Short mmCIF file of C-alpha atoms in Angstrom, two decimals:
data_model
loop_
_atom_site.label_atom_id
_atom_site.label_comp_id
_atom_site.label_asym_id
_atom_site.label_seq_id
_atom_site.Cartn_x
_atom_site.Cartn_y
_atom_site.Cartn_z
CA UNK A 1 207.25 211.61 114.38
CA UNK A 2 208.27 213.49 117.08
CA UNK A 3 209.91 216.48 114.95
CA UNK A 4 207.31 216.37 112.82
CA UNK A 5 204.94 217.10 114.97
CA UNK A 6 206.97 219.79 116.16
CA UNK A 7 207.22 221.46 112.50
CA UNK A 8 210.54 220.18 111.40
CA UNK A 9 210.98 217.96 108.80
CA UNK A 10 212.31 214.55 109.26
CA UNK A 11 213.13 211.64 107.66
CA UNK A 12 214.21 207.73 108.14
CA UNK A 13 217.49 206.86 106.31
CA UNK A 14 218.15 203.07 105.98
CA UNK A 15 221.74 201.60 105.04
CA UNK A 16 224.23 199.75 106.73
CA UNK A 17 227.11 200.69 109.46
CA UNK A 18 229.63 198.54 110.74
CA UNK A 19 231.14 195.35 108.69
CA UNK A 20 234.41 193.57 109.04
CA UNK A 21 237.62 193.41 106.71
CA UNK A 22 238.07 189.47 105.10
CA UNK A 23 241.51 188.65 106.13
CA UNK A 24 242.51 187.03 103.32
CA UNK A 25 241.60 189.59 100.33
CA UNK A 26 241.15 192.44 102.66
CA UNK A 27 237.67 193.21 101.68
CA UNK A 28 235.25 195.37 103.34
CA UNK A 29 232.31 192.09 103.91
CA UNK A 30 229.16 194.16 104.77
CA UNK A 31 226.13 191.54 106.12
CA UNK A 32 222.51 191.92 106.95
CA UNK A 33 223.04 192.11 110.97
CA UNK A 34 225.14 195.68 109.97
CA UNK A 35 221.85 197.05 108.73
CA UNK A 36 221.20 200.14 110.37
CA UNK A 37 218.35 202.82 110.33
CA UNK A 38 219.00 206.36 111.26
CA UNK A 39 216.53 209.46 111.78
CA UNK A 40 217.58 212.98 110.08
CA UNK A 41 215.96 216.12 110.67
CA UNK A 42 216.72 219.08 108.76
CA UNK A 43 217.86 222.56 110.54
CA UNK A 44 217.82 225.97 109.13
CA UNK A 45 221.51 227.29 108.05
CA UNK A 46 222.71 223.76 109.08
CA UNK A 47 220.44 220.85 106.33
CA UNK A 48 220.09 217.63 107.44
CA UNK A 49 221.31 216.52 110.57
CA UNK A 50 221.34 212.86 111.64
CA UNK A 51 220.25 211.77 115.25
CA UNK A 52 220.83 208.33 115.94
CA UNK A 53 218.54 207.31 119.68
CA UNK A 54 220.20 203.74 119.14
CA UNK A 55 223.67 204.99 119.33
CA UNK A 56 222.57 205.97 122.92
CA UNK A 57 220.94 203.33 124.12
CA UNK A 58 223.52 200.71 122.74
CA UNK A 59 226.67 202.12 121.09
CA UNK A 60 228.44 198.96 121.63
CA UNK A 61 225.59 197.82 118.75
CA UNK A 62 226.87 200.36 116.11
CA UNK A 63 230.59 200.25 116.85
CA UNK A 64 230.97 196.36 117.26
CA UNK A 65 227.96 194.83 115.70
CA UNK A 66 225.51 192.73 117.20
CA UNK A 67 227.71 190.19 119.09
CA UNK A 68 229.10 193.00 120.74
CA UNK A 69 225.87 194.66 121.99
CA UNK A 70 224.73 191.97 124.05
CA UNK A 71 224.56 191.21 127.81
CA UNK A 72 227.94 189.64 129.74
CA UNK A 73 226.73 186.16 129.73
CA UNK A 74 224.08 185.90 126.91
CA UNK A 75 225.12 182.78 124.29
CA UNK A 76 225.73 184.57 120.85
CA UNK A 77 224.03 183.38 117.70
CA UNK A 78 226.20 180.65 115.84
CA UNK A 79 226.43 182.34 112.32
CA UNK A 80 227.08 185.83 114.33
CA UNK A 81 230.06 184.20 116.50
CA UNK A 82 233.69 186.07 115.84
CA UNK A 83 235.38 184.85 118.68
CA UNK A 84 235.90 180.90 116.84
CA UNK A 85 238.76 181.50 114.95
CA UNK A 86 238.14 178.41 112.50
CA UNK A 87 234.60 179.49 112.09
CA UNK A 88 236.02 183.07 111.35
CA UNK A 89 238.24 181.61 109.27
CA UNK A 90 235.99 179.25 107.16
CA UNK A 91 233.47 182.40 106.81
CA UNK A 92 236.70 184.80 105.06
CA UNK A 93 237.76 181.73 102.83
CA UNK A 94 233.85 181.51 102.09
CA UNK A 95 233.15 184.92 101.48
CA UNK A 96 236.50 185.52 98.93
CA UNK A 97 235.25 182.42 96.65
CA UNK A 98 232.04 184.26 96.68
CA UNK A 99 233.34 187.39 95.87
CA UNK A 100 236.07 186.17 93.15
CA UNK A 101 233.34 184.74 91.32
CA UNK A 102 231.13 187.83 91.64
CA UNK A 103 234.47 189.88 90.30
CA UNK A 104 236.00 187.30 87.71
CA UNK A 105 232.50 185.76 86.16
CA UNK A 106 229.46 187.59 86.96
CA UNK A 107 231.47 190.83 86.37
CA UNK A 108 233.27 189.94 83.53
CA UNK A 109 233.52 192.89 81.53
CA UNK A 110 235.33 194.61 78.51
CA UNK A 111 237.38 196.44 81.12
CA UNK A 112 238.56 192.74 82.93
CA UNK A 113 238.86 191.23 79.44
CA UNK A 114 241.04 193.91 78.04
CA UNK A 115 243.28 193.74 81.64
CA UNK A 116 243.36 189.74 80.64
CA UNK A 117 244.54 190.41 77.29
CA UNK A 118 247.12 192.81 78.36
CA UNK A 119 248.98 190.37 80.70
CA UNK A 120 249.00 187.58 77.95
CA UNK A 121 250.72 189.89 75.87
CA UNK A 122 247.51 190.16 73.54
CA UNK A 123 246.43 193.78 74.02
CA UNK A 124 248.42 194.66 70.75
CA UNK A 125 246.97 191.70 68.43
CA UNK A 126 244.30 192.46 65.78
CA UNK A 127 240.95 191.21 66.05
CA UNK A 128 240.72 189.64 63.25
CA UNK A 129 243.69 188.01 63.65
CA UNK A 130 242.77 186.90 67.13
CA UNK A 131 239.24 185.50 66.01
CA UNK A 132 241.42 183.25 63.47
CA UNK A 133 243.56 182.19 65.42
CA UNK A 134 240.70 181.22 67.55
CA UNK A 135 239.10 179.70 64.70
CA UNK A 136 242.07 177.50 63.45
CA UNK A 137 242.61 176.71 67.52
CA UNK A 138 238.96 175.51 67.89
CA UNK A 139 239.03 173.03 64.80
CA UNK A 140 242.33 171.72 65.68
CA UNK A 141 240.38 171.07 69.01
CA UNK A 142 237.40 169.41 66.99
CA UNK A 143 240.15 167.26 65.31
CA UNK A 144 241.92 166.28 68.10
CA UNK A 145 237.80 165.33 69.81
CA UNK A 146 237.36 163.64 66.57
CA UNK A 147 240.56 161.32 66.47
CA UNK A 148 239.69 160.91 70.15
CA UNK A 149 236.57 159.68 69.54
CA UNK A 150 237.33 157.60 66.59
CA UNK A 151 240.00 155.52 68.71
CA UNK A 152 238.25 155.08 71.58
CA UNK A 153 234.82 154.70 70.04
CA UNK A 154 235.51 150.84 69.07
CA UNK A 155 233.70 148.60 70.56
CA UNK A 156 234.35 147.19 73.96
CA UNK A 157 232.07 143.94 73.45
CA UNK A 158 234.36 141.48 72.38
CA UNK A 159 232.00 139.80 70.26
CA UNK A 160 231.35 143.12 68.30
CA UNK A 161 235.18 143.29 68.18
CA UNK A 162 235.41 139.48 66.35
CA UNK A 163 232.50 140.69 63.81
CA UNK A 164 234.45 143.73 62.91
CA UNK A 165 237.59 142.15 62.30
CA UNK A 166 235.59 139.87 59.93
CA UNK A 167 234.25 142.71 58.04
CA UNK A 168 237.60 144.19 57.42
CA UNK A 169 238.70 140.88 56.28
CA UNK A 170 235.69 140.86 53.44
CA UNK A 171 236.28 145.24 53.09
CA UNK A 172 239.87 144.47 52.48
CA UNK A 173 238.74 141.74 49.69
CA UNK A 174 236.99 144.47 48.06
CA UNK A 175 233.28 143.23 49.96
CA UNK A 176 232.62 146.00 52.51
CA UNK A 177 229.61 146.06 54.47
CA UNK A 178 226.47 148.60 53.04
CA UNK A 179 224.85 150.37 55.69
CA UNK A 180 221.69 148.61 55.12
CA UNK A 181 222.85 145.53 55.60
CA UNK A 182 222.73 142.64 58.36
CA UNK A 183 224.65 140.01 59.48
CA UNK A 184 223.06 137.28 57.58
CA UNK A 185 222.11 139.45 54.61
CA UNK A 186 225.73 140.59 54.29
CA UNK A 187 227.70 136.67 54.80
CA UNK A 188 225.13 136.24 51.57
CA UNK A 189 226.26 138.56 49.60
CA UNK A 190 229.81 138.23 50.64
CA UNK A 191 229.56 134.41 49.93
CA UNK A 192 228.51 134.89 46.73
CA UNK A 193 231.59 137.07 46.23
CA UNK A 194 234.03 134.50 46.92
CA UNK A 195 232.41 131.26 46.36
CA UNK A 196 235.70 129.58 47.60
CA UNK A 197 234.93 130.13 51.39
CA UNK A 198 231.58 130.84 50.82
CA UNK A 199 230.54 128.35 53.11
CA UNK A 200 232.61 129.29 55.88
CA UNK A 201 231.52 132.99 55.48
CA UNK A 202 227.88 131.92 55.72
CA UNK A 203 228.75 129.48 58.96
CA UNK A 204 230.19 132.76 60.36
CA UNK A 205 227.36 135.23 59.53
CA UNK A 206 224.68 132.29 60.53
CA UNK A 207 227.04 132.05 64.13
CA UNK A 208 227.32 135.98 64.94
CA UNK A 209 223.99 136.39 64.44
CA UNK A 210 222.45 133.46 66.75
CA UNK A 211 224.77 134.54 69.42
CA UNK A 212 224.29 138.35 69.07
CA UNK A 213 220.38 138.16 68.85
CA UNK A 214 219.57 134.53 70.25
CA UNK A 215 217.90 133.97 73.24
CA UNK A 216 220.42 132.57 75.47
CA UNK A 217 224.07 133.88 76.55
CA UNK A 218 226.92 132.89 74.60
CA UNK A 219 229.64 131.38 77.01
CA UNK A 220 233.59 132.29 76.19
CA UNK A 221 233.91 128.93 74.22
CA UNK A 222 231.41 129.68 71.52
CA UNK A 223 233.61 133.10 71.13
CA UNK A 224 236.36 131.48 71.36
CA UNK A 225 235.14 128.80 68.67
CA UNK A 226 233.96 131.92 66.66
CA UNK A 227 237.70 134.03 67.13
CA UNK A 228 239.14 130.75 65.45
CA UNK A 229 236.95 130.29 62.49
CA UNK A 230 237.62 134.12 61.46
CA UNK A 231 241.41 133.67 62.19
CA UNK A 232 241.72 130.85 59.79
CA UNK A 233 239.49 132.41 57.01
CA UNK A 234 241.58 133.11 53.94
CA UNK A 235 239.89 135.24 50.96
CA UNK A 236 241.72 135.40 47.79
CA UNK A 237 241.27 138.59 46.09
CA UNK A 238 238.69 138.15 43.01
#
């Protein structure tokens, strides 16, 4: 205001000054407590000169930062402490996660992918060639998820379990299940099919079904009582 008043221009230029290098990437980590304002004026023959009155009053403040601008004896702000080497420490591993991720994901570019390529020995590989290889990589994936899912996707309930291995008794017998059907409505149908054990075939539709959907728990001897009736059923093929 001063040198304005005074007929020469002037200006405020903001930025930053100061920072420390990360010790473990050796990174320049600027922060907010390095921001720094300085005046410029400009002078004939010479353009813009900077005069800094804080350099004066506290150079300490410019050259060492914050912590090391203040009075012999005054406590220094937690997050602003250097002298705690494990706190120092946890802040540079802090800061290098921060920045990788800044580098490797939120900078991800064709530059970085093309570097990526070139040390997997892919920088020479067609495109198309690389999109099906991707392609045949990605359904041997959705195979492998499939087979996965199909083998572990059985059921865990181990009454389920008995009723299954009574429907591949009757599939196997040329009776599978339809979709649309229930327990009860497919023992009928499969009775019907082999009149021989029809009756057993109903007694075991009729006993899945009260102790799947009845009201009360079914104990391990029912289950038991229902493993046995399915282990001893014999179908003859029709």
């Amino acid at each position: 205001v001063l040198m304005r008043a005074a007929g020469i221009p002037a200006r405020v230029v903001t930025g930053y000054q100061g920072g420390e290098v990360n010790a473990i990437d050796d990174t320049l980590v600027v922060r907010q407590s390095d921001a720094h304002a300085w005046t410029e004026v400009w002078l004939a023959g010479h353009g813009w000169q900077r005069i800094d009155p804080t350099a004066a009053s506290a150079p300490r403040r410019i050259d060492g930062g914050l912590a090391a601008a203040l009075p012999e004896g005054e406590p220094v702000p937690f997050m602003v402490a250097t002298d705690l080497a494990w706190l120092r420490a946890l802040r540079d591993r802090w800061e290098f996660l921060g920045n990788a991720w800044n580098q490797w994901v939120l900078g991800y570019d064709q530059r970085r992918q093309q570097s990526l390529l070139r040390q997997l020995g892919l920088d020479t590989v067609d495109w198309r060639q690389l999109g099906a290889l991707l392609l045949a990589a990605s359904g041997v994936l959705f195979g492998a998820l499939l087979a996965w899912a199909h083998a572990h996707g059985r059921a865990t309930d181990p009454l389920q379990r008995q009723w299954q291995r009574f429907e591949k008794k009757l599939a196997r017998r040329g009776t599978p299940r339809l979709p649309s059907e229930g327990p009860a409505d497919y023992a009928r149908r499969a009775a019907q099919a082999h009149p021989a054990v029809g009756a057993e075939i109903m007694a075991i539709g009729e006993r899945y079904a009260a102790l799947r959907y009845g009201k009360t728990a079914h104990g391990r001897g029912e289950l038991t009582a229902l493993t046995t009736r399915i282990n001893r059923l014999r179908i003859q093929c029709p």
